[in-house]
Amino acid sequence: MANSTIEKVRLGTAGPEVGVQGLGCMGMSEFYGDTDEAAARDTLDAALEAGVTLLDTADMYGSGANEEFLRPFVTAHRDEITLATKFSVVRRADDQTFRGISNDPAYIREAAEASLRRLGVDVIDLYYMHRRDPGVPLAESVGAMAELVRAGKVRHLGLSEVTGAELREAHAVHPIAALQSEWSLFSRSVERSAVGAAAELGVALVPYSPLGRGFLTGSFANAAELPEDDFRRHQPRFTGEAAAVNAALLEPVRKIAAAHGATPAQIALAWVQQRAGVHGLPVVPIPGTRRRGRLEENVAATRITLTQDELALLEPIAGRVVGGRYPDMSSTSEARE
């Protein structure tokens, strides 16, 4: 098994060493329709077998349910994994559509304690600010996060969906190990300022949705095909005329996949993995899956190297995508660029 495990890379200049691909656990509890807990737990086992050691969750996934779901696996393998979770997206039990954002220091301390309890751990390896609230000075929020490090409740800090300027400001308060932002063949806005800042500061990039929420796999061509409770039915890129335009953009991905004897998903992931060499920084994508077979497929992408000609074919795709990443882009880094 040792020869089949993926390579390792360090998050940040002094962060933890993890496999070059991580695992997004969100879909094991919510957002992508019904889930099979037994299959999801088998997928966690498969991840560890393959050297995927960075597990990513957040307190808002299932309103805490995802952290609780992970607890038995975390307890059994605490020294073998790097556990990342996030705070700041506030939900209401009486309104499942509500999404608020809090970066208030008192809230950060409360959120960390709640995550520690749900996960059943004494310390969180990597603690992210999930979304930025411009109404709270960044120095105050990161200062509160730094206090958690000093208290021994958090080992390393991360940010999600921030601009290059915000990353620099935060890093001046306390070292940031990782920046988690959407990055894929369909979504490259992170390259505007954040990637360059991360490379300059020695911060790792942790791309979420590296498969374009599954659209880049070719498994669906329009969100209308998905279950009623799948949140992608409300994403502008996957509905109506936008979906038809964007589905056509996958043709070069399929062509390159055929040449490699690979799947479109593997080509999309290989492209993200190769951003590390292009931009000179560690890149650890966290594709989410609930099935062992998909996990193994994703991991195999780390062993694919795309040629310069193939990269050139893929280069124009993002600029031709129709539709925003979310129905409401106000809490994204683009809104503050």
C-alpha angles and dihedrals in degrees: 000000000000092000092053097053120105126252123266133236135182122248106227125338093296103016130115124293111244140167113280088248125047134191126249108213101187096102092056088076110020152352101045101069127260118354134204108226094199091053091046092053090049088052090055089053090049091051093055091046089055095048095257099145105158109089116189126203139142137211091245096057102105087346090283096328094109093056089049091048091054094048099091092049092046091049092051095046105025096138094045100055140058109225119209126184136163144219138198107070106103121202135187126226091216095050117038092185094059118109121179129171126223127180094163112139093231090051091049091056092048092047092051092052091049092050092048090054095047093046093044095229137124095220137025112224097209122014118192134197096228097201134005122243106203089199091072118063107251091225090060094051096045089043089058090048090051089053088059089055092051090048090055094243096111129032103194137011131230139179131209130207098001131141125245091257092051091049091053092048092050094045089056089060096045133346112272115214100190143014115208115201138144110274127164144119086284099042121047104146089112087073092066095083113326100070093052092048091048092051090049093049098041094248120150122232117229106191115207122201091020087164094053091253089304097307092108090059090065090231091129133017099193131025089231086078091063129088117277093250095051108113092214088076085078098047112109094220094059102048138074121338092346090062092053093050093046095046089057089056090069094072096095089045090056092045093053091044091056091051091054096041085241138122125259088248091058092051092049090051093044088055091054093045090053091056085083091070094039095054102026102240139099112276120193112174118200108209111185123227139155098203132077093221093056091046091055090046091052094048091052088062089072087071096054119095117195119214123236090253091053092048089051090055090053097043099086097049100090093051091057098049115120120215137028127280091245135016087242114037096178095108096047128099090248089066090061101038 
